Coordinates of C-alpha atoms and ligand atoms in Angstrom, one line a residue:
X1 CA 24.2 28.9 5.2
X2 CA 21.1 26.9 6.5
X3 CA 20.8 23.7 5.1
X4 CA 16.8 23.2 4.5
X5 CA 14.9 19.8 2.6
X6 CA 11.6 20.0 1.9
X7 CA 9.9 16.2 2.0
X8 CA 7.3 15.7 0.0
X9 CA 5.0 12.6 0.7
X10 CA 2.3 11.3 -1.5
X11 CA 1.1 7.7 0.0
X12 CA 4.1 7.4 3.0
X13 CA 1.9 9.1 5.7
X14 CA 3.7 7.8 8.5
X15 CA 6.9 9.4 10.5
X16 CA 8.6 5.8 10.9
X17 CA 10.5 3.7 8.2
X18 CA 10.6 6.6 6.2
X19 CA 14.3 7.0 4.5
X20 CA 13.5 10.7 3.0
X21 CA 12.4 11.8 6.2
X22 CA 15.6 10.1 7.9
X23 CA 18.3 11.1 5.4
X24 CA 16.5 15.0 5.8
X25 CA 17.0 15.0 9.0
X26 CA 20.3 14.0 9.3
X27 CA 21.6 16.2 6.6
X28 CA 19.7 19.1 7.1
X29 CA 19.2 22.4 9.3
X30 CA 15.3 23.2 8.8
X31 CA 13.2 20.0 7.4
X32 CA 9.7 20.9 5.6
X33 CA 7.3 17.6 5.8
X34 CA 4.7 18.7 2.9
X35 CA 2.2 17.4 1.9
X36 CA 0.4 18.9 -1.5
X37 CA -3.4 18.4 -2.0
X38 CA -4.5 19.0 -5.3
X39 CA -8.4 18.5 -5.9
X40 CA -8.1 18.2 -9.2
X41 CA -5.7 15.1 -8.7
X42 CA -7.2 12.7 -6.4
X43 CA -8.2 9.0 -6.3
X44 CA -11.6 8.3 -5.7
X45 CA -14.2 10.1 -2.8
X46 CA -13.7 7.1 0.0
X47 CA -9.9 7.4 -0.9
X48 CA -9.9 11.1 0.3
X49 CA -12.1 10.1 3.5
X50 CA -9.4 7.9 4.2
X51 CA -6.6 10.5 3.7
X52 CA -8.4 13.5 5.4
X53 CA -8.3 11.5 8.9
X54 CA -4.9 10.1 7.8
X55 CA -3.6 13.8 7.6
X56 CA -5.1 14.7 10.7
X57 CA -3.5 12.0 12.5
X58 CA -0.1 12.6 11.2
X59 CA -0.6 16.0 12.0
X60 CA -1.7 14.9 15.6
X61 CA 1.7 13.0 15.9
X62 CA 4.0 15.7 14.5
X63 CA 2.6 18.4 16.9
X64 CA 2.8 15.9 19.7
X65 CA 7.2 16.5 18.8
X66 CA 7.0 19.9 18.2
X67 CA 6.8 19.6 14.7
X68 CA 4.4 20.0 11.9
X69 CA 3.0 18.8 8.7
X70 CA 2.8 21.6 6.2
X71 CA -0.3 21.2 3.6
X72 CA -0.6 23.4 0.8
X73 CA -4.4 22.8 -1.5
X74 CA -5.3 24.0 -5.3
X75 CA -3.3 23.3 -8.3
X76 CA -0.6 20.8 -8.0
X77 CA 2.2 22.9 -10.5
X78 CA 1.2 26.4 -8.7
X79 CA 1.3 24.8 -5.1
X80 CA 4.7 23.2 -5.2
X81 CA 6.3 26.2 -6.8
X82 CA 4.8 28.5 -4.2
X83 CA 6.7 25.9 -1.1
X84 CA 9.6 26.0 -2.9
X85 CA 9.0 29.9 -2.5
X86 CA 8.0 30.0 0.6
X87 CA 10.7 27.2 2.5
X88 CA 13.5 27.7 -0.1
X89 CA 14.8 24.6 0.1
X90 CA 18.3 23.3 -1.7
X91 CA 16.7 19.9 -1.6
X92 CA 13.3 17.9 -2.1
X93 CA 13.2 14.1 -1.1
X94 CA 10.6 12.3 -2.1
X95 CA 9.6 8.5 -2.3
X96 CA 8.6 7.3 -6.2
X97 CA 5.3 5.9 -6.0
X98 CA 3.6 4.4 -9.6
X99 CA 0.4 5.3 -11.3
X100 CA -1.6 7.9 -11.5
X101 CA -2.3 10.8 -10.4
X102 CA 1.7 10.6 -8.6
X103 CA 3.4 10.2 -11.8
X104 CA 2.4 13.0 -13.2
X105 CA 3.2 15.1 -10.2
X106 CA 6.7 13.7 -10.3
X107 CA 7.0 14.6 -13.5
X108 CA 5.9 18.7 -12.9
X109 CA 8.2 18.4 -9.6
X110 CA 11.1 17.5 -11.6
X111 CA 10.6 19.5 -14.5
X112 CA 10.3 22.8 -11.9
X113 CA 13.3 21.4 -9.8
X114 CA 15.7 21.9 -12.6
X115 CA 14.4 24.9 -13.5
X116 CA 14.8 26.4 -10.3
X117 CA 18.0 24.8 -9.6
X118 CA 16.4 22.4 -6.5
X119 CA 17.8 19.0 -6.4
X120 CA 15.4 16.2 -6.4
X121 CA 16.4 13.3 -5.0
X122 CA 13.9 10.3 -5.1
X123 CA 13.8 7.3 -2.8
X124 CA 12.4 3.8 -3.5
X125 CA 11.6 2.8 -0.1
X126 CA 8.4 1.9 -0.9
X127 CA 9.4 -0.9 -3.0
X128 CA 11.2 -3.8 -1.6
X129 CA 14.0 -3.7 -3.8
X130 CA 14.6 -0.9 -6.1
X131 CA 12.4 -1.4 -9.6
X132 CA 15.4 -3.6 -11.5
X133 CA 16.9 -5.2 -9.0
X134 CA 14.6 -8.5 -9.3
X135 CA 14.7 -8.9 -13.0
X136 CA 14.9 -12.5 -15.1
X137 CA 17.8 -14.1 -16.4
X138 CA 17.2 -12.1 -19.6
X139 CA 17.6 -9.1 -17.3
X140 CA 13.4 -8.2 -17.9
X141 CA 10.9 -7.7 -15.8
X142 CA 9.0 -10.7 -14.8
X143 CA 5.6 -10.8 -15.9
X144 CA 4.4 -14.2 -14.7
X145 CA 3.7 -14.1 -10.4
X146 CA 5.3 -17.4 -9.3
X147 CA 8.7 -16.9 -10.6
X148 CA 8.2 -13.1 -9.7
X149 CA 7.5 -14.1 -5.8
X150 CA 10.7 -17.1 -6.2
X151 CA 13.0 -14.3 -6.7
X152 CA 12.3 -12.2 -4.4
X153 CA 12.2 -15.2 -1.7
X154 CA 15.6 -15.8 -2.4
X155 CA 16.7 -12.0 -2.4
X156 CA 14.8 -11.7 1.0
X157 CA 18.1 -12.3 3.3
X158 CA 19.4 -9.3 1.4
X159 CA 17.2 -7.0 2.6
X160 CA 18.0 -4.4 5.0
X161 CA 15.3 -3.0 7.7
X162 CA 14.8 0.4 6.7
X163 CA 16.7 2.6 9.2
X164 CA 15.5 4.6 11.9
X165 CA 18.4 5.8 14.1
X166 CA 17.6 9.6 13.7
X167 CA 13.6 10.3 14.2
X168 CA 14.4 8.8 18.0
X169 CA 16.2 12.0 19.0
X170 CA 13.7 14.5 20.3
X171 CA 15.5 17.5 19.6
X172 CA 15.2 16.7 16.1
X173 CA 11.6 17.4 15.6
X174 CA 12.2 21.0 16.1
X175 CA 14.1 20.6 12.6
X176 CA 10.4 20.3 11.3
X177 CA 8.8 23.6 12.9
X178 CA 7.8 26.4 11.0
X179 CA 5.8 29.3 13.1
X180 CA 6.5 32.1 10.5
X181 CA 3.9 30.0 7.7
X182 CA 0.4 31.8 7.0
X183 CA -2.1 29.8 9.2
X184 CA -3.4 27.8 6.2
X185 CA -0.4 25.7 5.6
X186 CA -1.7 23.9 9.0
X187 CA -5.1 23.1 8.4
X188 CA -6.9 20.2 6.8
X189 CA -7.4 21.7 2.6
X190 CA -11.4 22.7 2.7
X191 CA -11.9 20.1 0.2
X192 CA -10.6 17.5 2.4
X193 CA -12.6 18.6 5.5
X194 CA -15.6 19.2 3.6
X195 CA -16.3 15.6 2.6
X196 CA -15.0 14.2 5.7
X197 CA -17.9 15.9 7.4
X198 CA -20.4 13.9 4.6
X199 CA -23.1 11.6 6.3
X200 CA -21.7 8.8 4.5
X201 CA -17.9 9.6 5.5
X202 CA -18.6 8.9 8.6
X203 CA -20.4 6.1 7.9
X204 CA -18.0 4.5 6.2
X205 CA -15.3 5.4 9.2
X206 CA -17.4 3.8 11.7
X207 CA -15.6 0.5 10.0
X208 CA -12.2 2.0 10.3
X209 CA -9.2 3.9 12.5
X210 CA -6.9 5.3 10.1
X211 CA -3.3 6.0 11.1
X212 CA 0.3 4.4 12.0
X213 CA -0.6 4.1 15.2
X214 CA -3.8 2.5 14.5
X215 CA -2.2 0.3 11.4
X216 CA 0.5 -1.0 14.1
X217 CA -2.1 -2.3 16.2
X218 CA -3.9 -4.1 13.2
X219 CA -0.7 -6.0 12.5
X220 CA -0.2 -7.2 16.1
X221 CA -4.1 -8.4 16.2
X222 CA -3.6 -10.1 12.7
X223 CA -0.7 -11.5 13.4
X224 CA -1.0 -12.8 16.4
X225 CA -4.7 -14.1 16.5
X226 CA -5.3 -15.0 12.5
X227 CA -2.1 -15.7 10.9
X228 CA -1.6 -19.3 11.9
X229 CA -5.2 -19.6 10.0
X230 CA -4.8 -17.4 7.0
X231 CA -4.4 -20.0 4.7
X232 CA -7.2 -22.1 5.3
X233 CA -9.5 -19.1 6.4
X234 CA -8.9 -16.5 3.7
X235 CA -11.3 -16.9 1.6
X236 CA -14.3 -17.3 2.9
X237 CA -16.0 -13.7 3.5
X238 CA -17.8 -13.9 6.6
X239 CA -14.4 -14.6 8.6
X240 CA -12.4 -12.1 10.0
X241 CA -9.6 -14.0 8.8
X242 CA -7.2 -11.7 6.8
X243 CA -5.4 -8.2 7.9
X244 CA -7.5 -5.6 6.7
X245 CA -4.1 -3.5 5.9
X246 CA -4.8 -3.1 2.5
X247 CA -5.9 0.7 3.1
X248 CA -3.3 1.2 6.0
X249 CA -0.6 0.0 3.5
X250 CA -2.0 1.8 0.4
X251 CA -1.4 5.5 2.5
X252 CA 1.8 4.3 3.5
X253 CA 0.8 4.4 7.4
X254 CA 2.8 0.9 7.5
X255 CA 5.5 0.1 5.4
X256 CA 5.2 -3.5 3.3
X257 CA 9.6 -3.7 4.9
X258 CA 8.6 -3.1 8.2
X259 CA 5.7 -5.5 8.2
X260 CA 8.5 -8.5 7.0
X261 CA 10.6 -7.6 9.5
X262 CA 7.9 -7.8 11.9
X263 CA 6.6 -10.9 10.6
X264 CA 10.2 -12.9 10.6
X265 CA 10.8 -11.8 14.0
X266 CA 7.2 -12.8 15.5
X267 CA 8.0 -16.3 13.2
X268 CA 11.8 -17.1 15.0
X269 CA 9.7 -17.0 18.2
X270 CA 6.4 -18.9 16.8
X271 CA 9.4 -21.7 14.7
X272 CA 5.4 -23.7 14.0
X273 CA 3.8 -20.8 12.4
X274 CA 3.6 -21.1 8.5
X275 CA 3.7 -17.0 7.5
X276 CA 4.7 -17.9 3.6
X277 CA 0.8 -17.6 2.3
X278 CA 0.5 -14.2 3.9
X279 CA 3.9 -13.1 3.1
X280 CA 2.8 -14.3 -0.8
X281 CA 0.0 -11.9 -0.5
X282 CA 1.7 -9.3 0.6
X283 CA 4.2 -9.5 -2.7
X284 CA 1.2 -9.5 -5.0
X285 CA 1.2 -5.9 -4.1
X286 CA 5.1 -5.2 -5.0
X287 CA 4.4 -7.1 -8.1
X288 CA 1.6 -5.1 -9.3
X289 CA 3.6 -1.6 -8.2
X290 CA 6.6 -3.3 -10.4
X291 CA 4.1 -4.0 -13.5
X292 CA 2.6 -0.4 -13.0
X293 CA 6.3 0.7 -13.3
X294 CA 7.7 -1.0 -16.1
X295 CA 4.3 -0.8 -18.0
X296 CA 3.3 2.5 -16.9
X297 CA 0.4 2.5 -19.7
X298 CA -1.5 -1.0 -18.0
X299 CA -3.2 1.5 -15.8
X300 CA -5.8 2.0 -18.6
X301 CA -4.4 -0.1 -21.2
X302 CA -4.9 -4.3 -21.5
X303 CA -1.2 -5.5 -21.2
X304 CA -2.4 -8.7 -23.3
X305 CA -2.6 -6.4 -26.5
X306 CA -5.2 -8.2 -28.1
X307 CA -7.9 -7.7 -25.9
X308 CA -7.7 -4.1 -26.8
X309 CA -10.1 -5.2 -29.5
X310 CA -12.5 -6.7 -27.2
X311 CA -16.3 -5.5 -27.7
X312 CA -18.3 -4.2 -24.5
X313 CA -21.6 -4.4 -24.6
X314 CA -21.4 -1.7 -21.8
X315 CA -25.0 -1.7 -20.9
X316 CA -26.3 1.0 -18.7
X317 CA -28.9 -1.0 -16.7
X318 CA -26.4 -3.8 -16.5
X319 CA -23.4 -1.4 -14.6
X320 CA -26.0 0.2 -12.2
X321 CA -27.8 -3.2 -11.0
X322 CA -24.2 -4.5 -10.3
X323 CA -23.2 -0.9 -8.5
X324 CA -26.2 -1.0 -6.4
X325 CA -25.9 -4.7 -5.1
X326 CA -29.3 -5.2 -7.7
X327 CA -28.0 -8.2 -9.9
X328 CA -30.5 -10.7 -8.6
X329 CA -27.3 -12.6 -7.7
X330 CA -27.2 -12.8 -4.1
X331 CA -23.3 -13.3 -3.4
X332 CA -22.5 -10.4 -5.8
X333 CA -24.8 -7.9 -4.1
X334 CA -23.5 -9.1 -1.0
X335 CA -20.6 -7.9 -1.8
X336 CA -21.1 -4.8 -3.7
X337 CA -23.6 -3.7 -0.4
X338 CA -20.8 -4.1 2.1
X339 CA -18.5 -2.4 -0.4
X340 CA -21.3 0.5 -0.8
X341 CA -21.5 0.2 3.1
X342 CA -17.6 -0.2 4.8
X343 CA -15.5 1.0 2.0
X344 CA -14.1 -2.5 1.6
X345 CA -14.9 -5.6 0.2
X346 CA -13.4 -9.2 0.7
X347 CA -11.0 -10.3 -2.0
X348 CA -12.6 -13.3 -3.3
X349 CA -15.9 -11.7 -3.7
X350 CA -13.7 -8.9 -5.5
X351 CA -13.0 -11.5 -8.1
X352 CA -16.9 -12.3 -8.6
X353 CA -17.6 -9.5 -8.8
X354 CA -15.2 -8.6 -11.2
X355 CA -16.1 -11.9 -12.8
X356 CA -19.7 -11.2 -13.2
X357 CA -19.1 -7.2 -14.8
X358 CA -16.8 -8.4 -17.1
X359 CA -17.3 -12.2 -18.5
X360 CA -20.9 -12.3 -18.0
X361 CA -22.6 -9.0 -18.1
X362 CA -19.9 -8.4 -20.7
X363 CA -19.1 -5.0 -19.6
X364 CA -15.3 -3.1 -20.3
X365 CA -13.5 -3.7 -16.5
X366 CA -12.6 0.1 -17.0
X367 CA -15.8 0.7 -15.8
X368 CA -15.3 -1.5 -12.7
X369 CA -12.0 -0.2 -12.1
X370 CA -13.7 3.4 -11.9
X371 CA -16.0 2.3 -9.4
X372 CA -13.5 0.5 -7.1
X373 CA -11.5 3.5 -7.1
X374 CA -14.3 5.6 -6.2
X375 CA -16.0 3.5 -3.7
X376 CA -12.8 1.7 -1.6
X377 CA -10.9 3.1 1.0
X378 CA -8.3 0.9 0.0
X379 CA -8.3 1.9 -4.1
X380 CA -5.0 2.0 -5.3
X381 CA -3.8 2.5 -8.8
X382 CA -1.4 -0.6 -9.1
X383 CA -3.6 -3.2 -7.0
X384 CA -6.4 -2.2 -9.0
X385 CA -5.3 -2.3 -12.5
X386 CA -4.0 -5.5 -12.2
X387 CA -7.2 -6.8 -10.2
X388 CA -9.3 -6.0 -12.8
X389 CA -7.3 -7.0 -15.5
X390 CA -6.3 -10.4 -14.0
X391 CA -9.7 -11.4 -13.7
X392 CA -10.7 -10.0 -16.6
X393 CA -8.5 -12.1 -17.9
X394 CA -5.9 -9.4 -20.4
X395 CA -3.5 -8.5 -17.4
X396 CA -0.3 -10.2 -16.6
X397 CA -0.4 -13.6 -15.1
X398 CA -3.9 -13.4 -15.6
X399 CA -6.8 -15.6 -14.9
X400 CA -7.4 -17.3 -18.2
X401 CA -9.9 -15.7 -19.9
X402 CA -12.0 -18.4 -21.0
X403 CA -12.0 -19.3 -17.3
X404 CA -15.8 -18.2 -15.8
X405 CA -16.0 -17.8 -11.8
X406 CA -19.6 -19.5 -11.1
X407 CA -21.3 -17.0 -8.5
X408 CA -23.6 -20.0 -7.3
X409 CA -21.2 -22.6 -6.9
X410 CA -18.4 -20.4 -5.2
X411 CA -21.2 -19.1 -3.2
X412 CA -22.0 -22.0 -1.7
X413 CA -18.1 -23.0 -1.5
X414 CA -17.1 -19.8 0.2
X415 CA -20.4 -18.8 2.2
X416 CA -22.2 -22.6 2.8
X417 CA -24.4 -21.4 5.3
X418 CA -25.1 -18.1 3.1
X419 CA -24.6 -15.7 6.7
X420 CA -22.6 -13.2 4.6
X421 CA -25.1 -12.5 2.5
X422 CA -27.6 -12.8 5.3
X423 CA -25.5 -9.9 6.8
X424 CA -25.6 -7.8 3.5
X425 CA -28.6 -8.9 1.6
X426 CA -31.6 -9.1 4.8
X427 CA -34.4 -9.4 2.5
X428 CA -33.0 -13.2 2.3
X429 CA -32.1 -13.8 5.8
X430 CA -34.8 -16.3 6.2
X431 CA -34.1 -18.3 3.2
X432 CA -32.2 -22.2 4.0
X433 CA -28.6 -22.3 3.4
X434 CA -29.5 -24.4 0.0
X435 CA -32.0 -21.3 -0.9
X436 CA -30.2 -18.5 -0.2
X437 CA -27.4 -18.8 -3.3
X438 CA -29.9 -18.7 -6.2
X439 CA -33.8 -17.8 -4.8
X440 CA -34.7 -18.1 -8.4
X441 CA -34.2 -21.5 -8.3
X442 CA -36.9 -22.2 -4.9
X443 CA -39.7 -20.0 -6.0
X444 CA -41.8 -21.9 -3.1
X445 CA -39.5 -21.4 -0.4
X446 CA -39.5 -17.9 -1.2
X447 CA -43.6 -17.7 -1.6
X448 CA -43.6 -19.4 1.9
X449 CA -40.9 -17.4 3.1
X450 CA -43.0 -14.1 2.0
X451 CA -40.3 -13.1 -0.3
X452 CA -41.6 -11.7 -3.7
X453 CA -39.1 -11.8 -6.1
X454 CA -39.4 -9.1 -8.7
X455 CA -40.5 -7.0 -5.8
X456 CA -38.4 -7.6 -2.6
X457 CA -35.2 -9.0 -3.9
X458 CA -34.7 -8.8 -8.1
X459 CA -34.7 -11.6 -10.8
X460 CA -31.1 -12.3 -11.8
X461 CA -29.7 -9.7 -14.3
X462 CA -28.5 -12.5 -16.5
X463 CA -29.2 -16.0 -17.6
X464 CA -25.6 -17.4 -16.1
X465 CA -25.5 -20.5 -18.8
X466 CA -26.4 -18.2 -21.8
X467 CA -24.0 -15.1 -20.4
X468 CA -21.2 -18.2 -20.1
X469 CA -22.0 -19.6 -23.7
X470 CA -21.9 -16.7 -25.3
X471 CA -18.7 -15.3 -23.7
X472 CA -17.1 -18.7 -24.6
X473 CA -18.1 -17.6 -28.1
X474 CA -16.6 -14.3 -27.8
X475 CA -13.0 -15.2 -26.3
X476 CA -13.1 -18.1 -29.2
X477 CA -13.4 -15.4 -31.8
X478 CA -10.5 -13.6 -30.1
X479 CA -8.6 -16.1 -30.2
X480 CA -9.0 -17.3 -33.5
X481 CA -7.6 -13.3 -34.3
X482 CA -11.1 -12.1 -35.5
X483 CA -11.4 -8.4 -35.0
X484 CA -13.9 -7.4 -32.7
X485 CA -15.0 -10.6 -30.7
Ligands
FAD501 C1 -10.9 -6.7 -9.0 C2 -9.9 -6.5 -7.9 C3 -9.6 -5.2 -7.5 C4 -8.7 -4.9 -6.4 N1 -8.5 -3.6 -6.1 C5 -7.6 -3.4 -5.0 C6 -7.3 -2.1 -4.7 O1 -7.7 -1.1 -5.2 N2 -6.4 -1.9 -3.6 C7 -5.9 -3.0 -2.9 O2 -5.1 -2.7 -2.0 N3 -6.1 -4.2 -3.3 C8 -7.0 -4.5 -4.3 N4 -7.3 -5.8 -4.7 C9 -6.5 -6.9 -4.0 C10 -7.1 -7.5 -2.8 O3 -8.5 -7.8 -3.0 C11 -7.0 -6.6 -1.5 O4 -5.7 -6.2 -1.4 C12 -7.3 -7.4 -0.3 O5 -8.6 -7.9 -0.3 C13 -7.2 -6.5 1.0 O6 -7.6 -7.2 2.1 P1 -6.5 -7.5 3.2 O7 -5.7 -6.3 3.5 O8 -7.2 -8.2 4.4 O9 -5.6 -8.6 2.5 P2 -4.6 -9.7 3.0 O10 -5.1 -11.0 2.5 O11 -4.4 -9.7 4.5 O12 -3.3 -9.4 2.2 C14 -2.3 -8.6 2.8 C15 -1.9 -7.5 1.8 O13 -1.4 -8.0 0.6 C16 -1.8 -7.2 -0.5 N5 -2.6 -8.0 -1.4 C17 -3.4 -9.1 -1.1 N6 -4.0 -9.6 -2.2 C18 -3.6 -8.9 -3.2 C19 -3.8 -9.0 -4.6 N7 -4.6 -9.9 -5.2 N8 -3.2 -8.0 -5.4 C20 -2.3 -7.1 -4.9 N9 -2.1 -7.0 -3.5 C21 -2.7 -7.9 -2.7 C22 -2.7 -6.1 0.0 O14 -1.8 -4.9 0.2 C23 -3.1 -6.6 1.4 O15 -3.5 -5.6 2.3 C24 -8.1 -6.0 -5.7 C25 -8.5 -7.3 -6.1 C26 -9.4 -7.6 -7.2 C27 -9.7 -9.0 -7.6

C-alpha cells in the first residue's frame, strides 16, 4: 500500500530546514504540502498581505520542482477533514507553533486525527530546543531573559543544523504532485487575493519582497554590511542598521537554526566580528515563543497577576490620535505614520510608543496589541504579547513599571537631528533639530516657520509631567495592594 503524509504548515513557508517536510519525504510514497486558510482565523489585515505573496512564492518554487502547494479556504474543522478525505493520508506532520489562532487549530487537528485513526506527529523545529529542554535548576521555565539567553548560550554547541539531505534529490518533488485535485486546491483562497489587490496592500509591499528566496538575500545584506554595527547602530530609527527579518522569520520563510548556523559560519571567517548582540536579539524571540508556551494564557492575560486589576482610562480620542500619528508628540507619530505607511516600525520607537498608550495616555496595552497585530507585517502572537506587556510593565522580565520612557528626551537621544521624523512627520521638516522634538515648546520658531499648531501639526494629547505624576500615583496604589489603581 501507498504510503502518503499530508504536511501541514502554518508559519514554516519555506521548502528548506523544514524537518516535517524532510522526514515526509523520506518515509513516504505521495507527500501533500497543505496549507489551510481559514478566514475566520487570521492575524491581522497586513499579516495576510504578507502571507498571500508568501503563498504565491512558495507556490512559484514548488511548481518550479514539479510539485505543488495544495491550499484549501473556509472553515478550519471542515477544511482539514475534507484533505484528510480527499489525500487519505496515514500521516500528518506538522510543526507546533504557539499562540493564537494555531493552537486552536492544533487542537481540532488532533482531536479529528484520533477520530479518524490519522497519526499526528508534531515537530518542534521551530524552536531551538524542544520547549523543556532549557529549563532552571528547579526544572521550570525561566521567566527572567538574561539567565534565559545564558542557558541557551551554553546549550548552543549542542545544537544540530536542521537536516536537509532529502529535498536535494529532484525526483523527489514529484512525491508532492497531485493532478487529479479540483482546480481550487491550487489557487490563492479569494479572500487572500482579494485584499492583496487593496490600494494599500500594495502600498505597503512597495517596502517589501516576501519569500525564502528573498529572506536569504536579506540575511546576506545584513550580515555582511550592518552586523559589525548593530550594536552601536540599532537603535536609532533613521539607520538602516538592523535585519528587517522580523516578518521573514515570523512566516517561517527563514528559519531562526538556519540563521545561527549561518551566522557562526560567516563569524569563523570574520574571527573580529562581535555577532553576540544580534544573536541576543534573535533569542528574545525563542523566549517569548517559550513564555507563549508555558503560559499559554499571557496572550491576553498580564502574567504579573496583579496588574489584572489595573484601571484604563481607555479614552476614545486618546487611542485614535495615537493610531493616526495625531498625538502632538512628534517622535510617536513618526512612528505610528511609518507604521500606518510600510507595515513596520523600528523597535525602539515600538517601545514609545507602547510607552506613551499605556503609562501616559493610560490606555489597556490590549488595545495596542490589537492594533499592532492589525497594522504590522511582522505581528506575531508571541513577540507581541510580550512587547506590549514588557513595556507596559506586567509581562515577564518586564520593564519596571514605574519606569516612564520620555518621548522628548529619547527623541533627541535616538533622532538628534529629528530627520526620522522629518521623513514621517513633513509638516515639521523645517523646524531646527532643537525644535523639531517638542514644537510646543518654540511657539516662535513655528510662527516664523509658518507652522500653525492646532491647525497644521496638533497640540500634544497630554501634559507629559501631569500624565507621569499621575501614573506614578497609580502604580503606587498598585503596589501598596489597593484594588483598582
Ligand atoms: C510593543 C512591541 C511590540 C512588538 N511586536 C512585535 C511583533 O508583533 N512581531 C515581531 O516580530 N516583533 C515584535 N516586537 C519586537 C521587535 O520590535 C521586532 O522584532 C524588531 O523591531 C524587528 O526588526 P528587525 O527584524 O530589524 O530586528 P533585529 O534587531 O534585526 O532582530 C532580529 C530578530 O530578533 C527578533 N527580535 C528582535 N527584538 C525582539 C524583541 N524585543 N522581542 C522578540 N523578538 C525580537 C525578531 O525576530 C527580529 O527579526 C515588538 C516590540 C515591542 C516593543
Amino acid at each position: 500500500m501507498e504510503k502518503t503524509t499530508l504536511v501541514w504548515l502554518q508559519r514554516e513557508l519555506r521548502l528548506s530546514h523544514l524537518p516535517a517536510l524532510q522526514d515526509a519525504i523520506a518515509q513516504s510514497d505521495k507527500v501533500a504540502l497543505v496549507y489551510f486558510h481559514d478566514p475566520q482565523r487570521t492575524l491581522g489585515q497586513a499579516n495576510s498581505v504578507w502571507l498571500a505573496h508568501s503563498l504565491l512564492r512558495l507556490q512559484a518554487s514548488l511548481r518550479h520542482k514539479g510539485a505543488e502547494l495544495l491550499l484549501y479556504s473556509g472553515d478550519f474543522a471542515q477544511q482539514f477533514a475534507l484533505a484528510l478525505q480527499e489525500i487519505e493520508p496515514q500521516q500528518v506532520f506538522y510543526s507546533v507553533q504557539v499562540g493564537q489562532p494555531f493552537t486552536e487549530m492544533q487542537n481540532l487537528a488532533l482531536q479529528m486525527c484520533k477520530k479518524r485513526q490519522v497519526a499526528l506527529q508534531p515537530f518542534y523545529s521551530e524552536f531551538w530546543f524542544t520547549p523543556g529542554e532549557v529549563v532552571n535548576k528547579q526544572g521550570n521555565p525561566y521567566v527572567v531573559f538574561t539567565p534565559f539567553y545564558k542557558a541557551v548560550v551554553d546549550k548552543l554547541p549542542a545544537l544540530q543544523p536542521l537536516d536537509e539531505r532529502v529535498v536535494t534529490r529532484d525526483e523527489d518533488w514529484l512525491k508532492l504532485h497531485w493532478p487529479q485535485l479540483p482546480a481550487e486546491r491550487f489557487e490563492l483562497p479569494l479572500s487572500l487575493r482579494e485584499i492583496q489587490n487593496r490600494p494599500w496592500a500594495q502600498k505597503l509591499l512597495q517596502y517589501w519582497q516576501p519569500g525564502e528566496d528573498a529572506a536569504w538575500q536579506q540575511l546576506q545584506r545584513f550580515i555582511t554590511q550592518n552586523l559589525s554595527d548593530y550594536d552601536h547602530d540599532r537603535d536609532f530609527p533613521l539607520l538602516d542598521a538592523t535585519s528587517r527579518l522580523s516578518a521573514y522569520l515570523h512566516f517561517g520563510e527563514i528559519s531562526a537554526q538556519a540563521i545561527y548556523f549561518e551566522l557562526i559560519a560567516y563569524a569563523e571567517e570574520n574571527p573580529q566580528l562581535n555577532a553576540q548582540p544580534w544573536l541576543r536579539q534573535l533569542l528574545w524571540r525563542e523566549f517569548a515563543r517559550l513564555m507563549l508556551w508555558f503560559f499559554p494564557n499571557t496572550e491576553t492575560e498580564p502574567f504579573q497577576q496583579k496588574f489584572a486589576d489595573m484601571r484604563w482610562q481607555d479614552n476614545a480620542e486618546s487611542l485614535s490620535a495615537w493610531q493616526s500619528g495625531q498625538t502632538g508628540i512628534p517622535i510617536i507619530d513618526a512612528g505610528m505614520r511609518e507604521l500606518w505607511e510600510t507595515g513596520y516600525m523600528h523597535n525602539r520607537v515600538r517601545m514609545l510608543v507602547a510607552s506613551l498608550l499605556t503609562k501616559d495616555l493610560n490606555v489597556n496595552w490590549r488595545h495596542g496589541q490589537a492594533w499592532f497585530a492589525n497594522t504590522l507585517l511582522d505581528a506575531d502572537p508571541a513577540n507581541n504579547a510580550m512587547g506590549w506587556q514588557w513595556v507596559a510593565g506586567c509581562g515577564v522580565d518586564a520593564a519596571p513599571y514605574y519606569r516612564l520612557f520620555n518621548p522628548l528626551r529619547q527623541s533627541e537621544k535616538f533622532d538628534a537631528q529629528g530627520d526620522y521624523i522629518r521623513k514621517w512627520v513633513p509638516e515639521l521638516r523645517t523646524l531646527s533639530s532643537k525644535a523639531i522634538h517638542a514644537p510646543w515648546l518654540y511657539p516662535q520658531e513655528c510662527v516664523l516657520k509658518g507652522i500653525n499648531l492646532g491647525k497644521h501639526y496638533p497640540y500634544p494629547v497630554v501634559d507629559l509631567k501631569r500624565s507621569r505624576a499621575q501614573h506614578l500615583l497609580r502604580v503606587d496604589k498598585l503596589k501598596r495592594g489597593g484594588k483598582r489603581a
